[in-house]
Amino acid sequence: METSQSSDAAHQPLTTAEAEAALRGAEQARASINDIRTPLWYSLALAAWIAPVGPLISLLPDPPLGMAFLLVGMVVWGAGFGGLLRLAMSQMRVLAWLTPRQMLPMAVIMLPLLGAYVALLRVFDLSWGTYPLTVVVGVGIIVFGIYDRFRGGAVA
């Protein structure tokens, strides 16, 4: 059992100067992480991986063979998506998962598209509309990737 009289150096309080230096170091580390920009190749590869999904789904044969192709395709697509994320994160030399700043573009692109699609679906017969939707999302990812790449910050 330890007491307040323990002479263990690990429990000695920091001096004001040491605490300020540690705080400055943590703030610098946070700032350098926040300035990392996703490489442009990632946006292009992600768009190329997402865009053909809708058109390829439209080519599936009727069930049950179509469902088998869909399930296999989902596994292959998910593995490729995970590999793409892993490659980008290793190139950026980050170990953390995506930050809200990095995830926001997908929401900004997807939510208005889905909202517009649902609104149009109530008025028109858009049963074909889900197929080109992934192409539009892919184009949106490219546009954001170019914007993010050239707005400043460190690029991995």
Short mmCIF file of N, CA and C in Angstrom, two decimals:
data_model
loop_
_atom_site.label_atom_id
_atom_site.label_comp_id
_atom_site.label_asym_id
_atom_site.label_seq_id
_atom_site.Cartn_x
_atom_site.Cartn_y
_atom_site.Cartn_z
N MET A 1 0.83 -1.16 0.00
CA MET A 1 0.00 0.00 0.00
C MET A 1 0.89 1.23 0.00
N GLU A 2 0.53 2.16 -0.92
CA GLU A 2 1.33 3.37 -1.00
C GLU A 2 0.74 4.44 -0.10
N THR A 3 1.60 5.31 0.34
CA THR A 3 1.15 6.44 1.16
C THR A 3 1.58 7.73 0.49
N SER A 4 1.12 8.82 0.99
CA SER A 4 1.50 10.10 0.43
C SER A 4 2.96 10.41 0.70
N GLN A 5 3.60 9.62 1.53
CA GLN A 5 5.00 9.85 1.85
C GLN A 5 5.92 9.02 0.96
N SER A 6 5.36 8.30 -0.03
CA SER A 6 6.16 7.47 -0.92
C SER A 6 7.16 8.33 -1.67
N SER A 7 8.36 7.80 -1.84
CA SER A 7 9.41 8.55 -2.51
C SER A 7 9.51 8.16 -3.99
N ASP A 8 8.51 7.47 -4.52
CA ASP A 8 8.51 7.03 -5.91
C ASP A 8 8.49 8.25 -6.82
N ALA A 9 9.49 8.37 -7.70
CA ALA A 9 9.62 9.53 -8.56
C ALA A 9 8.48 9.63 -9.57
N ALA A 10 7.86 8.52 -9.91
CA ALA A 10 6.78 8.54 -10.89
C ALA A 10 5.57 9.30 -10.38
N HIS A 11 5.43 9.45 -9.11
CA HIS A 11 4.28 10.12 -8.53
C HIS A 11 4.56 11.56 -8.15
N GLN A 12 5.74 12.06 -8.48
CA GLN A 12 6.07 13.45 -8.17
C GLN A 12 5.29 14.35 -9.12
N PRO A 13 4.69 15.40 -8.62
CA PRO A 13 3.95 16.32 -9.50
C PRO A 13 4.91 17.06 -10.43
N LEU A 14 4.39 17.39 -11.61
CA LEU A 14 5.18 18.15 -12.59
C LEU A 14 5.32 19.60 -12.13
N THR A 15 6.41 20.18 -12.52
CA THR A 15 6.56 21.61 -12.28
C THR A 15 5.70 22.34 -13.31
N THR A 16 5.50 23.61 -13.10
CA THR A 16 4.70 24.40 -14.03
C THR A 16 5.34 24.41 -15.42
N ALA A 17 6.65 24.53 -15.47
CA ALA A 17 7.35 24.55 -16.76
C ALA A 17 7.21 23.20 -17.47
N GLU A 18 7.31 22.10 -16.73
CA GLU A 18 7.18 20.77 -17.33
C GLU A 18 5.76 20.55 -17.85
N ALA A 19 4.78 20.99 -17.09
CA ALA A 19 3.38 20.84 -17.50
C ALA A 19 3.10 21.66 -18.75
N GLU A 20 3.62 22.89 -18.80
CA GLU A 20 3.42 23.74 -19.98
C GLU A 20 4.09 23.13 -21.21
N ALA A 21 5.28 22.58 -21.04
CA ALA A 21 5.99 21.94 -22.16
C ALA A 21 5.23 20.72 -22.65
N ALA A 22 4.70 19.92 -21.75
CA ALA A 22 3.92 18.74 -22.14
C ALA A 22 2.65 19.15 -22.87
N LEU A 23 2.01 20.22 -22.41
CA LEU A 23 0.79 20.71 -23.06
C LEU A 23 1.10 21.24 -24.46
N ARG A 24 2.18 21.99 -24.60
CA ARG A 24 2.57 22.49 -25.92
C ARG A 24 2.87 21.33 -26.87
N GLY A 25 3.54 20.30 -26.38
CA GLY A 25 3.83 19.13 -27.21
C GLY A 25 2.57 18.42 -27.67
N ALA A 26 1.61 18.29 -26.76
CA ALA A 26 0.34 17.64 -27.13
C ALA A 26 -0.43 18.48 -28.14
N GLU A 27 -0.42 19.80 -27.98
CA GLU A 27 -1.12 20.67 -28.93
C GLU A 27 -0.45 20.63 -30.30
N GLN A 28 0.88 20.59 -30.33
CA GLN A 28 1.59 20.49 -31.61
C GLN A 28 1.29 19.17 -32.30
N ALA A 29 1.23 18.10 -31.53
CA ALA A 29 0.91 16.79 -32.11
C ALA A 29 -0.50 16.79 -32.69
N ARG A 30 -1.45 17.37 -31.97
CA ARG A 30 -2.82 17.43 -32.45
C ARG A 30 -2.90 18.27 -33.72
N ALA A 31 -2.22 19.40 -33.74
CA ALA A 31 -2.23 20.26 -34.92
C ALA A 31 -1.63 19.55 -36.13
N SER A 32 -0.55 18.82 -35.93
CA SER A 32 0.08 18.14 -37.07
C SER A 32 -0.82 17.02 -37.60
N ILE A 33 -1.56 16.35 -36.75
CA ILE A 33 -2.49 15.30 -37.20
C ILE A 33 -3.66 15.92 -37.95
N ASN A 34 -4.18 17.05 -37.44
CA ASN A 34 -5.31 17.70 -38.09
C ASN A 34 -4.95 18.26 -39.46
N ASP A 35 -3.67 18.54 -39.70
CA ASP A 35 -3.25 19.09 -40.98
C ASP A 35 -2.99 18.03 -42.04
N ILE A 36 -3.02 16.77 -41.69
CA ILE A 36 -2.77 15.72 -42.68
C ILE A 36 -3.92 15.70 -43.68
N ARG A 37 -3.57 15.73 -44.95
CA ARG A 37 -4.57 15.65 -46.02
C ARG A 37 -4.48 14.28 -46.67
N THR A 38 -5.62 13.80 -47.04
CA THR A 38 -5.68 12.51 -47.72
C THR A 38 -5.07 12.68 -49.10
N PRO A 39 -4.23 11.73 -49.54
CA PRO A 39 -3.62 11.85 -50.87
C PRO A 39 -4.68 11.80 -51.97
N LEU A 40 -4.43 12.50 -53.05
CA LEU A 40 -5.39 12.57 -54.15
C LEU A 40 -5.66 11.20 -54.75
N TRP A 41 -4.65 10.32 -54.80
CA TRP A 41 -4.87 9.01 -55.39
C TRP A 41 -5.95 8.24 -54.64
N TYR A 42 -6.08 8.50 -53.32
CA TYR A 42 -7.08 7.80 -52.53
C TYR A 42 -8.49 8.17 -52.99
N SER A 43 -8.73 9.46 -53.21
CA SER A 43 -10.06 9.88 -53.68
C SER A 43 -10.37 9.29 -55.04
N LEU A 44 -9.37 9.28 -55.92
CA LEU A 44 -9.58 8.71 -57.25
C LEU A 44 -9.84 7.21 -57.18
N ALA A 45 -9.05 6.51 -56.35
CA ALA A 45 -9.24 5.06 -56.23
C ALA A 45 -10.58 4.73 -55.56
N LEU A 46 -10.95 5.51 -54.55
CA LEU A 46 -12.22 5.27 -53.87
C LEU A 46 -13.39 5.50 -54.82
N ALA A 47 -13.32 6.57 -55.60
CA ALA A 47 -14.37 6.85 -56.58
C ALA A 47 -14.45 5.73 -57.62
N ALA A 48 -13.30 5.26 -58.07
CA ALA A 48 -13.28 4.17 -59.04
C ALA A 48 -13.80 2.87 -58.45
N TRP A 49 -13.69 2.72 -57.14
CA TRP A 49 -14.18 1.51 -56.48
C TRP A 49 -15.67 1.58 -56.23
N ILE A 50 -16.20 2.79 -55.98
CA ILE A 50 -17.62 2.96 -55.65
C ILE A 50 -18.48 3.14 -56.90
N ALA A 51 -18.01 3.94 -57.86
CA ALA A 51 -18.83 4.33 -59.01
C ALA A 51 -19.42 3.15 -59.79
N PRO A 52 -18.69 2.09 -60.07
CA PRO A 52 -19.28 1.03 -60.90
C PRO A 52 -20.24 0.09 -60.16
N VAL A 53 -20.41 0.26 -58.86
CA VAL A 53 -21.26 -0.67 -58.11
C VAL A 53 -22.68 -0.69 -58.66
N GLY A 54 -23.31 0.48 -58.81
CA GLY A 54 -24.69 0.53 -59.30
C GLY A 54 -24.85 -0.06 -60.69
N PRO A 55 -24.04 0.39 -61.66
CA PRO A 55 -24.16 -0.20 -62.99
C PRO A 55 -23.91 -1.71 -63.00
N LEU A 56 -22.96 -2.20 -62.19
CA LEU A 56 -22.71 -3.64 -62.15
C LEU A 56 -23.89 -4.40 -61.54
N ILE A 57 -24.53 -3.82 -60.55
CA ILE A 57 -25.70 -4.47 -59.95
C ILE A 57 -26.82 -4.60 -60.98
N SER A 58 -26.93 -3.60 -61.85
CA SER A 58 -27.99 -3.65 -62.87
C SER A 58 -27.77 -4.79 -63.85
N LEU A 59 -26.55 -5.31 -63.93
CA LEU A 59 -26.25 -6.40 -64.87
C LEU A 59 -26.42 -7.79 -64.26
N LEU A 60 -26.74 -7.86 -62.98
CA LEU A 60 -26.87 -9.16 -62.32
C LEU A 60 -28.00 -9.97 -62.94
N PRO A 61 -27.79 -11.27 -63.05
CA PRO A 61 -28.88 -12.12 -63.55
C PRO A 61 -29.99 -12.26 -62.50
N ASP A 62 -31.08 -12.84 -62.92
CA ASP A 62 -32.20 -13.05 -62.00
C ASP A 62 -31.81 -14.02 -60.90
N PRO A 63 -32.53 -13.95 -59.76
CA PRO A 63 -32.27 -14.91 -58.67
C PRO A 63 -32.54 -16.33 -59.14
N PRO A 64 -31.93 -17.29 -58.56
CA PRO A 64 -31.03 -17.29 -57.41
C PRO A 64 -29.58 -17.01 -57.78
N LEU A 65 -29.23 -17.13 -59.08
CA LEU A 65 -27.84 -16.92 -59.48
C LEU A 65 -27.40 -15.49 -59.21
N GLY A 66 -28.29 -14.53 -59.43
CA GLY A 66 -27.98 -13.12 -59.18
C GLY A 66 -27.66 -12.86 -57.72
N MET A 67 -28.38 -13.50 -56.81
CA MET A 67 -28.11 -13.32 -55.38
C MET A 67 -26.75 -13.90 -55.01
N ALA A 68 -26.39 -15.02 -55.60
CA ALA A 68 -25.08 -15.61 -55.32
C ALA A 68 -23.97 -14.67 -55.80
N PHE A 69 -24.13 -14.12 -57.01
CA PHE A 69 -23.14 -13.16 -57.50
C PHE A 69 -23.07 -11.92 -56.60
N LEU A 70 -24.23 -11.47 -56.15
CA LEU A 70 -24.28 -10.29 -55.28
C LEU A 70 -23.54 -10.53 -53.97
N LEU A 71 -23.77 -11.68 -53.36
CA LEU A 71 -23.10 -11.98 -52.09
C LEU A 71 -21.59 -12.10 -52.26
N VAL A 72 -21.17 -12.78 -53.29
CA VAL A 72 -19.73 -12.90 -53.56
C VAL A 72 -19.15 -11.53 -53.87
N GLY A 73 -19.87 -10.76 -54.66
CA GLY A 73 -19.41 -9.41 -55.01
C GLY A 73 -19.29 -8.52 -53.79
N MET A 74 -20.22 -8.64 -52.85
CA MET A 74 -20.15 -7.83 -51.63
C MET A 74 -18.92 -8.17 -50.80
N VAL A 75 -18.58 -9.44 -50.74
CA VAL A 75 -17.39 -9.86 -49.99
C VAL A 75 -16.13 -9.31 -50.67
N VAL A 76 -16.05 -9.46 -51.98
CA VAL A 76 -14.88 -8.97 -52.72
C VAL A 76 -14.79 -7.45 -52.61
N TRP A 77 -15.93 -6.76 -52.77
CA TRP A 77 -15.93 -5.31 -52.70
C TRP A 77 -15.51 -4.84 -51.30
N GLY A 78 -16.03 -5.46 -50.27
CA GLY A 78 -15.68 -5.08 -48.90
C GLY A 78 -14.20 -5.30 -48.60
N ALA A 79 -13.66 -6.40 -49.09
CA ALA A 79 -12.24 -6.68 -48.88
C ALA A 79 -11.39 -5.65 -49.62
N GLY A 80 -11.78 -5.31 -50.82
CA GLY A 80 -11.04 -4.30 -51.58
C GLY A 80 -11.13 -2.93 -50.92
N PHE A 81 -12.29 -2.59 -50.41
CA PHE A 81 -12.49 -1.31 -49.72
C PHE A 81 -11.61 -1.24 -48.47
N GLY A 82 -11.60 -2.33 -47.70
CA GLY A 82 -10.75 -2.39 -46.50
C GLY A 82 -9.27 -2.28 -46.86
N GLY A 83 -8.86 -2.94 -47.93
CA GLY A 83 -7.47 -2.86 -48.37
C GLY A 83 -7.10 -1.45 -48.82
N LEU A 84 -8.02 -0.78 -49.50
CA LEU A 84 -7.79 0.59 -49.93
C LEU A 84 -7.63 1.52 -48.73
N LEU A 85 -8.49 1.35 -47.73
CA LEU A 85 -8.37 2.15 -46.50
C LEU A 85 -7.05 1.89 -45.80
N ARG A 86 -6.69 0.64 -45.68
CA ARG A 86 -5.43 0.28 -45.01
C ARG A 86 -4.23 0.89 -45.73
N LEU A 87 -4.23 0.82 -47.06
CA LEU A 87 -3.13 1.36 -47.83
C LEU A 87 -3.02 2.88 -47.65
N ALA A 88 -4.15 3.57 -47.70
CA ALA A 88 -4.13 5.03 -47.53
C ALA A 88 -3.67 5.40 -46.13
N MET A 89 -4.15 4.70 -45.12
CA MET A 89 -3.76 5.02 -43.75
C MET A 89 -2.28 4.73 -43.51
N SER A 90 -1.77 3.67 -44.10
CA SER A 90 -0.35 3.39 -43.91
C SER A 90 0.51 4.41 -44.64
N GLN A 91 0.07 4.88 -45.80
CA GLN A 91 0.83 5.90 -46.51
C GLN A 91 0.79 7.23 -45.75
N MET A 92 -0.35 7.54 -45.12
CA MET A 92 -0.44 8.77 -44.35
C MET A 92 0.24 8.64 -42.99
N ARG A 93 0.67 7.43 -42.67
CA ARG A 93 1.36 7.13 -41.42
C ARG A 93 0.52 7.50 -40.21
N VAL A 94 -0.75 7.13 -40.26
CA VAL A 94 -1.64 7.32 -39.11
C VAL A 94 -2.15 5.96 -38.68
N LEU A 95 -2.34 5.84 -37.41
CA LEU A 95 -2.84 4.58 -36.87
C LEU A 95 -4.29 4.69 -36.44
N ALA A 96 -4.79 5.90 -36.32
CA ALA A 96 -6.16 6.11 -35.86
C ALA A 96 -7.13 5.91 -37.01
N TRP A 97 -8.37 5.63 -36.67
CA TRP A 97 -9.41 5.49 -37.67
C TRP A 97 -9.77 6.88 -38.17
N LEU A 98 -10.64 6.97 -39.13
CA LEU A 98 -11.00 8.24 -39.73
C LEU A 98 -11.59 9.20 -38.70
N THR A 99 -11.22 10.47 -38.82
CA THR A 99 -11.74 11.51 -37.95
C THR A 99 -13.08 11.99 -38.51
N PRO A 100 -13.86 12.70 -37.70
CA PRO A 100 -15.10 13.26 -38.25
C PRO A 100 -14.86 14.17 -39.46
N ARG A 101 -13.75 14.91 -39.49
CA ARG A 101 -13.43 15.76 -40.63
C ARG A 101 -13.23 14.93 -41.89
N GLN A 102 -12.67 13.74 -41.74
CA GLN A 102 -12.44 12.89 -42.90
C GLN A 102 -13.70 12.15 -43.32
N MET A 103 -14.63 11.95 -42.40
CA MET A 103 -15.86 11.23 -42.72
C MET A 103 -16.97 12.18 -43.18
N LEU A 104 -16.89 13.45 -42.82
CA LEU A 104 -17.92 14.41 -43.17
C LEU A 104 -18.17 14.52 -44.67
N PRO A 105 -17.14 14.51 -45.52
CA PRO A 105 -17.41 14.63 -46.96
C PRO A 105 -18.36 13.57 -47.49
N MET A 106 -18.22 12.35 -47.03
CA MET A 106 -19.11 11.29 -47.51
C MET A 106 -20.55 11.60 -47.11
N ALA A 107 -20.75 12.08 -45.89
CA ALA A 107 -22.10 12.43 -45.45
C ALA A 107 -22.63 13.62 -46.24
N VAL A 108 -21.78 14.62 -46.48
CA VAL A 108 -22.19 15.80 -47.23
C VAL A 108 -22.55 15.42 -48.66
N ILE A 109 -21.88 14.45 -49.21
CA ILE A 109 -22.17 14.00 -50.58
C ILE A 109 -23.40 13.10 -50.59
N MET A 110 -23.46 12.14 -49.67
CA MET A 110 -24.50 11.12 -49.70
C MET A 110 -25.87 11.62 -49.26
N LEU A 111 -25.95 12.36 -48.17
CA LEU A 111 -27.25 12.73 -47.63
C LEU A 111 -28.10 13.57 -48.59
N PRO A 112 -27.56 14.60 -49.23
CA PRO A 112 -28.39 15.31 -50.21
C PRO A 112 -28.79 14.44 -51.40
N LEU A 113 -27.89 13.58 -51.84
CA LEU A 113 -28.22 12.69 -52.96
C LEU A 113 -29.36 11.75 -52.59
N LEU A 114 -29.26 11.16 -51.42
CA LEU A 114 -30.32 10.24 -50.99
C LEU A 114 -31.63 10.98 -50.76
N GLY A 115 -31.56 12.17 -50.19
CA GLY A 115 -32.77 12.97 -49.98
C GLY A 115 -33.43 13.33 -51.30
N ALA A 116 -32.63 13.76 -52.27
CA ALA A 116 -33.17 14.11 -53.59
C ALA A 116 -33.75 12.87 -54.27
N TYR A 117 -33.08 11.75 -54.12
CA TYR A 117 -33.57 10.51 -54.73
C TYR A 117 -34.93 10.12 -54.12
N VAL A 118 -35.04 10.19 -52.81
CA VAL A 118 -36.31 9.84 -52.15
C VAL A 118 -37.41 10.80 -52.58
N ALA A 119 -37.09 12.10 -52.66
CA ALA A 119 -38.10 13.08 -53.09
C ALA A 119 -38.53 12.81 -54.53
N LEU A 120 -37.59 12.55 -55.41
CA LEU A 120 -37.93 12.27 -56.80
C LEU A 120 -38.68 10.95 -56.95
N LEU A 121 -38.36 9.99 -56.10
CA LEU A 121 -39.02 8.69 -56.16
C LEU A 121 -40.52 8.81 -55.87
N ARG A 122 -40.88 9.78 -55.05
CA ARG A 122 -42.30 9.99 -54.74
C ARG A 122 -43.07 10.56 -55.94
N VAL A 123 -42.36 11.22 -56.84
CA VAL A 123 -43.01 11.87 -57.97
C VAL A 123 -42.89 11.04 -59.25
N PHE A 124 -41.71 10.47 -59.47
CA PHE A 124 -41.43 9.75 -60.71
C PHE A 124 -41.12 8.29 -60.44
N ASP A 125 -41.22 7.47 -61.49
CA ASP A 125 -40.80 6.07 -61.39
C ASP A 125 -39.29 6.03 -61.62
N LEU A 126 -38.54 5.95 -60.53
CA LEU A 126 -37.07 5.94 -60.62
C LEU A 126 -36.50 4.60 -60.20
N SER A 127 -37.13 3.52 -60.59
CA SER A 127 -36.63 2.21 -60.20
C SER A 127 -35.22 1.98 -60.75
N TRP A 128 -34.87 2.67 -61.81
CA TRP A 128 -33.53 2.58 -62.39
C TRP A 128 -32.54 3.50 -61.69
N GLY A 129 -33.01 4.41 -60.85
CA GLY A 129 -32.20 5.49 -60.29
C GLY A 129 -31.08 5.08 -59.37
N THR A 130 -31.18 3.91 -58.76
CA THR A 130 -30.10 3.51 -57.86
C THR A 130 -28.84 3.12 -58.61
N TYR A 131 -28.96 2.76 -59.85
CA TYR A 131 -27.79 2.33 -60.61
C TYR A 131 -26.82 3.48 -60.90
N PRO A 132 -27.29 4.62 -61.41
CA PRO A 132 -26.33 5.72 -61.63
C PRO A 132 -25.97 6.48 -60.36
N LEU A 133 -26.67 6.24 -59.27
CA LEU A 133 -26.40 6.96 -58.02
C LEU A 133 -24.96 6.76 -57.57
N THR A 134 -24.43 5.56 -57.68
CA THR A 134 -23.06 5.32 -57.24
C THR A 134 -22.05 6.04 -58.13
N VAL A 135 -22.40 6.24 -59.40
CA VAL A 135 -21.52 7.00 -60.29
C VAL A 135 -21.47 8.46 -59.83
N VAL A 136 -22.62 9.02 -59.48
CA VAL A 136 -22.68 10.40 -59.00
C VAL A 136 -21.90 10.54 -57.69
N VAL A 137 -22.01 9.55 -56.81
CA VAL A 137 -21.24 9.57 -55.56
C VAL A 137 -19.75 9.53 -55.87
N GLY A 138 -19.34 8.71 -56.82
CA GLY A 138 -17.93 8.64 -57.21
C GLY A 138 -17.42 9.98 -57.71
N VAL A 139 -18.21 10.67 -58.52
CA VAL A 139 -17.81 11.99 -59.01
C VAL A 139 -17.71 12.97 -57.85
N GLY A 140 -18.65 12.90 -56.90
CA GLY A 140 -18.59 13.76 -55.73
C GLY A 140 -17.34 13.53 -54.90
N ILE A 141 -16.93 12.28 -54.78
CA ILE A 141 -15.71 11.96 -54.03
C ILE A 141 -14.49 12.54 -54.73
N ILE A 142 -14.45 12.46 -56.04
CA ILE A 142 -13.32 13.04 -56.78
C ILE A 142 -13.27 14.55 -56.58
N VAL A 143 -14.42 15.21 -56.69
CA VAL A 143 -14.47 16.67 -56.51
C VAL A 143 -13.99 17.04 -55.12
N PHE A 144 -14.48 16.35 -54.10
CA PHE A 144 -14.03 16.67 -52.75
C PHE A 144 -12.55 16.35 -52.57
N GLY A 145 -12.08 15.26 -53.15
CA GLY A 145 -10.68 14.89 -53.02
C GLY A 145 -9.76 15.95 -53.61
N ILE A 146 -10.15 16.51 -54.75
CA ILE A 146 -9.36 17.59 -55.35
C ILE A 146 -9.39 18.82 -54.46
N TYR A 147 -10.56 19.17 -53.96
CA TYR A 147 -10.68 20.32 -53.06
C TYR A 147 -9.82 20.12 -51.81
N ASP A 148 -9.93 18.96 -51.18
CA ASP A 148 -9.20 18.69 -49.94
C ASP A 148 -7.70 18.67 -50.18
N ARG A 149 -7.29 18.14 -51.30
CA ARG A 149 -5.86 18.03 -51.62
C ARG A 149 -5.21 19.39 -51.80
N PHE A 150 -5.94 20.31 -52.40
CA PHE A 150 -5.34 21.60 -52.74
C PHE A 150 -5.68 22.73 -51.79
N ARG A 151 -6.39 22.45 -50.70
CA ARG A 151 -6.74 23.54 -49.78
C ARG A 151 -5.66 23.77 -48.73
N GLY A 152 -4.62 23.01 -48.71
CA GLY A 152 -3.51 23.25 -47.80
C GLY A 152 -3.34 22.11 -46.83
N GLY A 153 -2.30 22.21 -46.03
CA GLY A 153 -2.00 21.16 -45.06
C GLY A 153 -0.96 20.20 -45.59
N ALA A 154 -0.51 19.35 -44.72
CA ALA A 154 0.52 18.37 -45.09
C ALA A 154 -0.11 17.24 -45.87
N VAL A 155 0.55 16.80 -46.91
CA VAL A 155 0.08 15.68 -47.71
C VAL A 155 1.01 14.51 -47.50
N ALA A 156 0.41 13.37 -47.23
CA ALA A 156 1.23 12.17 -47.00
C ALA A 156 1.79 11.67 -48.29
#
